[in-house]
Each structure stands twice: as structure tokens, then as C-alpha cells.
CSV table of C-alpha atoms and ligand atoms in Angstrom, one decimal:
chain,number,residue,atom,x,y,z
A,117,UNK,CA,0.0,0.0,0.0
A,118,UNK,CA,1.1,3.4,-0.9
A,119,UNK,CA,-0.2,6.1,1.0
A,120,UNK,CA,0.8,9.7,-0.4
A,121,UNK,CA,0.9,13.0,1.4
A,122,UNK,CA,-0.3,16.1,-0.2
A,123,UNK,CA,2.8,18.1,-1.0
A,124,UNK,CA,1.3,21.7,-1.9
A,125,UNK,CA,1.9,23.2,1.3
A,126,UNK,CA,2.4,22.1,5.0
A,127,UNK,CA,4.1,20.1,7.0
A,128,UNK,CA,4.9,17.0,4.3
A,129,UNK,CA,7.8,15.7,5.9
A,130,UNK,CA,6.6,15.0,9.2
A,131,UNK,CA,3.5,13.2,8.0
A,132,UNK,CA,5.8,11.3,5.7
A,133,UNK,CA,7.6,10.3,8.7
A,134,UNK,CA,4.9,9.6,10.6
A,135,UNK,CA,3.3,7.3,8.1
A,136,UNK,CA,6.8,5.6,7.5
A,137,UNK,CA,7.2,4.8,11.2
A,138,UNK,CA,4.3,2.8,10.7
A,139,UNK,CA,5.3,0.8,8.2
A,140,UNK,CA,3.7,2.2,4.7
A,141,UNK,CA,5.1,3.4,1.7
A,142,UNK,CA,4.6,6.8,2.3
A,143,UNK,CA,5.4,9.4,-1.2
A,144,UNK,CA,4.8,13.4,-1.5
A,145,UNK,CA,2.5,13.8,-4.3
A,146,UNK,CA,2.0,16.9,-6.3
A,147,UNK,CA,0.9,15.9,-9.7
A,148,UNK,CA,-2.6,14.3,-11.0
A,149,UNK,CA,0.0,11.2,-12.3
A,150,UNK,CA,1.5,11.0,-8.2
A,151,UNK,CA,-2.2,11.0,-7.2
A,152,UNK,CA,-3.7,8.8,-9.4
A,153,UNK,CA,-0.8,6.2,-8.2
A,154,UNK,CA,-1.8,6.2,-4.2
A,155,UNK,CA,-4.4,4.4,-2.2
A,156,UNK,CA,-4.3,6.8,0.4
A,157,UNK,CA,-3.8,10.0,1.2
A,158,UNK,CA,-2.8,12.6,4.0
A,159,UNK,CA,-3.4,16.3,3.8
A,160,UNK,CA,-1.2,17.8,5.6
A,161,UNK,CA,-1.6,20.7,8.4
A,162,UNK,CA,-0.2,24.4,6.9
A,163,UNK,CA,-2.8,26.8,5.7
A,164,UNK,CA,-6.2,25.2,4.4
A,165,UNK,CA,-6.6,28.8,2.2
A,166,UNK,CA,-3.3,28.0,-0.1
A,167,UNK,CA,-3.6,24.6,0.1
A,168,UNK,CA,-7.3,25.1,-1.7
A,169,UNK,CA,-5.9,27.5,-3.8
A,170,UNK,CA,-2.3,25.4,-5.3
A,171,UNK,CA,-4.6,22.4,-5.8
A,172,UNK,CA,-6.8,24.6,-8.0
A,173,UNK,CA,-4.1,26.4,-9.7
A,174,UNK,CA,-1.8,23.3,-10.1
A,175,UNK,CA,-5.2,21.4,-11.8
A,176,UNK,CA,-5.7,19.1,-9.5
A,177,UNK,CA,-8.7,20.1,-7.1
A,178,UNK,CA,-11.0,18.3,-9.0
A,179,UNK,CA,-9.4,15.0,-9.1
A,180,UNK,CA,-8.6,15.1,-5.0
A,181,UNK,CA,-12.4,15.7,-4.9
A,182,UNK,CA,-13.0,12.7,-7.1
A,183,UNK,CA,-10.7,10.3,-5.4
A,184,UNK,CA,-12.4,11.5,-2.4
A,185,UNK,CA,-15.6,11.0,-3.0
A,186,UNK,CA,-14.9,7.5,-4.2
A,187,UNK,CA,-14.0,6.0,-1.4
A,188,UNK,CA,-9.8,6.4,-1.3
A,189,UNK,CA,-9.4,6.8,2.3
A,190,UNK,CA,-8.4,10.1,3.7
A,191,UNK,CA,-6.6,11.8,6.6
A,192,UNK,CA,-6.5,15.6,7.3
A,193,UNK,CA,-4.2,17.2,10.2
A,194,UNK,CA,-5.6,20.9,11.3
A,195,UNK,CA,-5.6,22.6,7.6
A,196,UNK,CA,-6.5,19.0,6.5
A,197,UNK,CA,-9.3,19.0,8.6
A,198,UNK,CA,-10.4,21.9,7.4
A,199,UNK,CA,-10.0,20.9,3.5
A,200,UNK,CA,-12.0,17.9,4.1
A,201,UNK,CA,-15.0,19.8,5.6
A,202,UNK,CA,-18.1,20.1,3.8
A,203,UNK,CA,-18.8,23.6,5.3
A,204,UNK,CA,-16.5,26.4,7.0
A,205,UNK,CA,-17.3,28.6,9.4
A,206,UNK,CA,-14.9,32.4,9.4
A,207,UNK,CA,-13.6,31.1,6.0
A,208,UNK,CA,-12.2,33.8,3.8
A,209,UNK,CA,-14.5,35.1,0.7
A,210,UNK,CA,-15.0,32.2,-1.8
A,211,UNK,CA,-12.8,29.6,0.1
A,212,UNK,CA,-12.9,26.1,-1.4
A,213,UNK,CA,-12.9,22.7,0.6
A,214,UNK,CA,-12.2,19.3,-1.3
A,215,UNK,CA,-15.6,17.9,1.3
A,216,UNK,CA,-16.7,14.8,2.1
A,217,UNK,CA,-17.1,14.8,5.7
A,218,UNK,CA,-20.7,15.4,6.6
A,219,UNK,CA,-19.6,18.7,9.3
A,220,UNK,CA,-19.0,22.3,10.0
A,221,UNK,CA,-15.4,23.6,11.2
A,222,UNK,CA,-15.0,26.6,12.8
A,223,UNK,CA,-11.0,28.0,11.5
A,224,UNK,CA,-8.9,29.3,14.5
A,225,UNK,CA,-11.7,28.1,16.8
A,226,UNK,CA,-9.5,28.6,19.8
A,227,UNK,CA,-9.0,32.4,19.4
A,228,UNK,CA,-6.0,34.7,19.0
A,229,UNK,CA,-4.9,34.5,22.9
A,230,UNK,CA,-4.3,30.9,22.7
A,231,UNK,CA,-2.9,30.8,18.9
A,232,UNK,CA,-1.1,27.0,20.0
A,233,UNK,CA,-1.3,25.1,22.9
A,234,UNK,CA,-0.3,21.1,24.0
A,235,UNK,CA,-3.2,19.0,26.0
A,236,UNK,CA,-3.7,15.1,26.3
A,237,UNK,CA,-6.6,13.7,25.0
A,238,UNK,CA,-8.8,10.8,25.3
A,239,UNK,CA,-9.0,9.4,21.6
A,240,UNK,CA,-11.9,7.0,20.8
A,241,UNK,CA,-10.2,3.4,19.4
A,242,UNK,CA,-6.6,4.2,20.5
A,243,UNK,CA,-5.8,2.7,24.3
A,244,UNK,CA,-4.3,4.6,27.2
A,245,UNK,CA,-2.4,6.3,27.8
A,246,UNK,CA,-3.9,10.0,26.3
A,247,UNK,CA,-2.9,11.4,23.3
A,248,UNK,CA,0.0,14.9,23.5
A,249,UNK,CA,-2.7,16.8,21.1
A,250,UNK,CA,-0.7,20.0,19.8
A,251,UNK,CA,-3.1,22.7,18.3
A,252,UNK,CA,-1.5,25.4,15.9
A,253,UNK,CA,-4.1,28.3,15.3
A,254,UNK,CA,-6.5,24.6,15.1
A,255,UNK,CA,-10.0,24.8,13.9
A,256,UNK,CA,-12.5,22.9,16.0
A,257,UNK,CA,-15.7,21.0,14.6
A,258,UNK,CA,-19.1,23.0,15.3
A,259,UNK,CA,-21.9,20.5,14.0
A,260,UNK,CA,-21.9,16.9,12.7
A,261,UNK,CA,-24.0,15.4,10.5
A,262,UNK,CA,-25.6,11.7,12.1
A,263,UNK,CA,-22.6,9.9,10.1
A,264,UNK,CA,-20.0,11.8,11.5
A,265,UNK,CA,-18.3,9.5,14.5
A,266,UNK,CA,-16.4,12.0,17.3
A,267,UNK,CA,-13.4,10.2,18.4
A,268,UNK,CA,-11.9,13.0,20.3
A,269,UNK,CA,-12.9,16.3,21.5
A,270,UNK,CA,-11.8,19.0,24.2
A,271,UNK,CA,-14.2,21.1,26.9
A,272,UNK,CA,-13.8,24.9,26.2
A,273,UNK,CA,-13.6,27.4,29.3
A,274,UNK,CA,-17.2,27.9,29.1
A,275,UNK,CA,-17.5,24.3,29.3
A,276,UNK,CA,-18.9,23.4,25.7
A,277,UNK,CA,-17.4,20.4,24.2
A,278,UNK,CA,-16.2,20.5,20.5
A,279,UNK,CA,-15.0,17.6,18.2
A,280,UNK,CA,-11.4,17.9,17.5
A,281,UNK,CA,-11.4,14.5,16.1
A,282,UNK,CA,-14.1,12.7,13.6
A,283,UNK,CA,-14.2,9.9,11.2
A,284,UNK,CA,-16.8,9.5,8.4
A,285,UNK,CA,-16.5,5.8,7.1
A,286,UNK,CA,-13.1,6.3,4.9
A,287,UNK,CA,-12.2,10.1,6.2
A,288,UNK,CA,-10.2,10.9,9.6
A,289,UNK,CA,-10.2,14.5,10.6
A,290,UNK,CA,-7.8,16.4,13.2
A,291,UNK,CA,-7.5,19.7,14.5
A,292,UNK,CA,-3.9,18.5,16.2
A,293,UNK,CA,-1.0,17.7,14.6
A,294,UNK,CA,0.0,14.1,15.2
A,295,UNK,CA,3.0,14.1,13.4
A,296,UNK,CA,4.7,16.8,15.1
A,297,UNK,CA,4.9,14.5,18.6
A,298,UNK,CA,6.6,11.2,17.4
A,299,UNK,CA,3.3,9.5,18.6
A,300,UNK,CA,1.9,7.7,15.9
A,301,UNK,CA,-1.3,6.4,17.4
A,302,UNK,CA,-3.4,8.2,15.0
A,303,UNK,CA,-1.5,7.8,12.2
A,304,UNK,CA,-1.4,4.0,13.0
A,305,UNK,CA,-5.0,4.2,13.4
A,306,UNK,CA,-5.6,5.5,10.0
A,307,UNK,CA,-3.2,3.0,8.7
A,308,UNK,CA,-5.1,-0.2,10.3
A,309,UNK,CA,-8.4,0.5,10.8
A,310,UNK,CA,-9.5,2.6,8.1
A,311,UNK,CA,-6.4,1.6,5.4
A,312,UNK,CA,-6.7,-2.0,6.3
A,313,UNK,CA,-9.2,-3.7,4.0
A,314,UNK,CA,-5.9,-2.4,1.7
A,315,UNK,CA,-3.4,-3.8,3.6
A,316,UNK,CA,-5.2,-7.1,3.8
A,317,UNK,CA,-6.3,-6.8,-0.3
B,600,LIG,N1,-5.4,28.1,10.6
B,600,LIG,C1,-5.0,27.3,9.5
B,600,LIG,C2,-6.0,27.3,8.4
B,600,LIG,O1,-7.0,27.9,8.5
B,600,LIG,C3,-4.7,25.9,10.0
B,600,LIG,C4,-3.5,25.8,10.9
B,600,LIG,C5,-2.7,24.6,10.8
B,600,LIG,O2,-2.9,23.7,10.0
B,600,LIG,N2,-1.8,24.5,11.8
B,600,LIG,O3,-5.8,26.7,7.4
């Protein structure tokens, strides 16, 4: 199985890392050919805005949409999260997501104040202990649709709790950054239980 990362923007490396750790061919990809030749794909955190934007200007929105929405599973870090929303919230004027999971993300959900912080988290499917979660300027999910699973989320100081982490049968979604920790519980999550009818094919 070869799982690529998208290599527009963002932190590429680190993912590729990650997904190596676990035992994947993991590639960059940046043309329609390098996507067409994956089974997976990461989007990587970085700036959902350019992200959206390269993938348009480099031709190749269209086709990430397409693999998308047939099925090629799909894991997005922070501005990845974001790109794989069906709806934004404080999005800038005509700002594009690839879609597919059924929710709303709010961008920089955690304010200006707290622009990055570290917390552990309880992660639905992964086993003790926590998670280190690292938000960078994160987005947090507002509303799900009834398909959407939460696997993680985190109690703001008013006391509302928002997803930070949701799955939607082939898509994974994080506001945190997993592959900046050396942890790679999630990324060996997406690898097994979402990748693994793959591995096992
Ligand atoms: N705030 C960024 C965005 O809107 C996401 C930040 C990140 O990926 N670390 O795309």
C-alpha cells in the first residue's frame, strides 16, 4: 500500500515520517499522475486557504475531490481537517474545501490568545495512555451530521465540548497535529483501521 501526502503546502515531511514509522510506503505527491498512483492520502496541516488554492491552480482540485468522494481513504491534520469539511465557518471570501465529511469547522476556533497550545486527550479506538494533542491556530468542529463518528474532542472554558477528532467511514479528521509529537497512534490508526481492507487486499 502506498499512501501519499499532499505536498502543496504544510508540514509533508513529518506526516511522511509519521506514516513511515508505521510501516507504509509513504510518497509526496503533487501531480494528477502521483495522485492517481496512491491508495491513500494525507493532507497535511499548513494553511487550508493556499492549500485550496495550489490544488486549483496546479489542476488538480478536481481529481482530489473525485478520489475523495470514491472511497480512497483520507486523513487531514488541522488545515486538512479543514479541506475535508463540507462547510466552514470564518472562512475567507470564496474559500474552497475538497468535502466529504458530513460537518462544520469553525477555522482558528480557539481564538487569537491561545494561537497553540499542548493537551492530552482521550481518543476513541486508540488505548491509554492519552494522546499529547498539539493545536497550531486549530479549527474545532461545530456541528456533525448523524454519520460523522467524534473520536476525540476537548471542553472549552465555558464548558462546551467541540470535536477535535471525527471519522466518516473512509475520512479521519484532526485539529492537532500528530505528526509533530513522534506519537503515531493516530497515524497508525488510519493505517489499520481505516487503510486495512488495503493492507489485507
Ligand atoms: N489556521 C490554519 C488554516 O485555516 C490551519 C493551521 C494549521 O494547519 N496548523 O488553514
Amino acid at each position: 500500500m502506498k499512501i501519499g501526502v499532499l505536498a502543496l503546502q504544510g508540514d509533508v515531511r513529518e506526516h511522511i515520517q509519521s506514516l513511515s514509522d508505521c510501516g507504509v510506503i509513504a510518497v509526496p505527491v503533487k501531480t494528477e499522475s502521483e495522485i492517481l498512483g496512491i491508495d491513500a492520502m494525507v493532507i497535511p496541516g499548513g494553511e487550508s486557504t493556499t492549500i485550496a488554492k495550489l490544488a486549483r491552480s496546479f489542476n488538480l482540485f478536481d481529481l482530489i475531490v473525485q478520489r475523495i468522494s470514491n472511497g480512497m481513504p483520507t486523513y487531514g491534520s488541522c488545515a486538512g481537517m479543514i479541506l475535508l469539511s463540507n462547510k466552514v465557518e470564518d472562512a475567507i471570501t470564496g474559500q474552497e474545501t475538497f468535502g466529504g465529511i458530513n460537518m462544520t469547522v469553525r477555522r482558528n476556533a480557539f481564538g487569537r490568545q491561545v494561537d497553540s497550545f499542548e493537551t492530552d486527550l482521550k481518543f476513541k479506538g486508540i488505548t491509554e495512555p492519552s494522546i499529547k494533542a498539539v493545536f497550531i491556530r486549530a479549527p474545532w468542529v461545530e456541528s456533525t451530521g448523524a454519520d460523522v463518528e467524534v473520536l476525540a474532542q476537548i471542553t472549552d472554558e465555558k464548558g462546551v465540548a467541540h470535536p477535535v477528532a471525527v471519522r466518516q467511514a473512509n475520512l479521519l479528521a484532526t485539529s492537532f497535529h500528530p505528526e509533530l509529537t513522534g506519537d503515531n497512534r493516530v497515524h497508525k490508526y488510519f493505517v489499520e483501521q481505516i487503510c486495512s481492507e488495503l493492507v489485507r487486499g
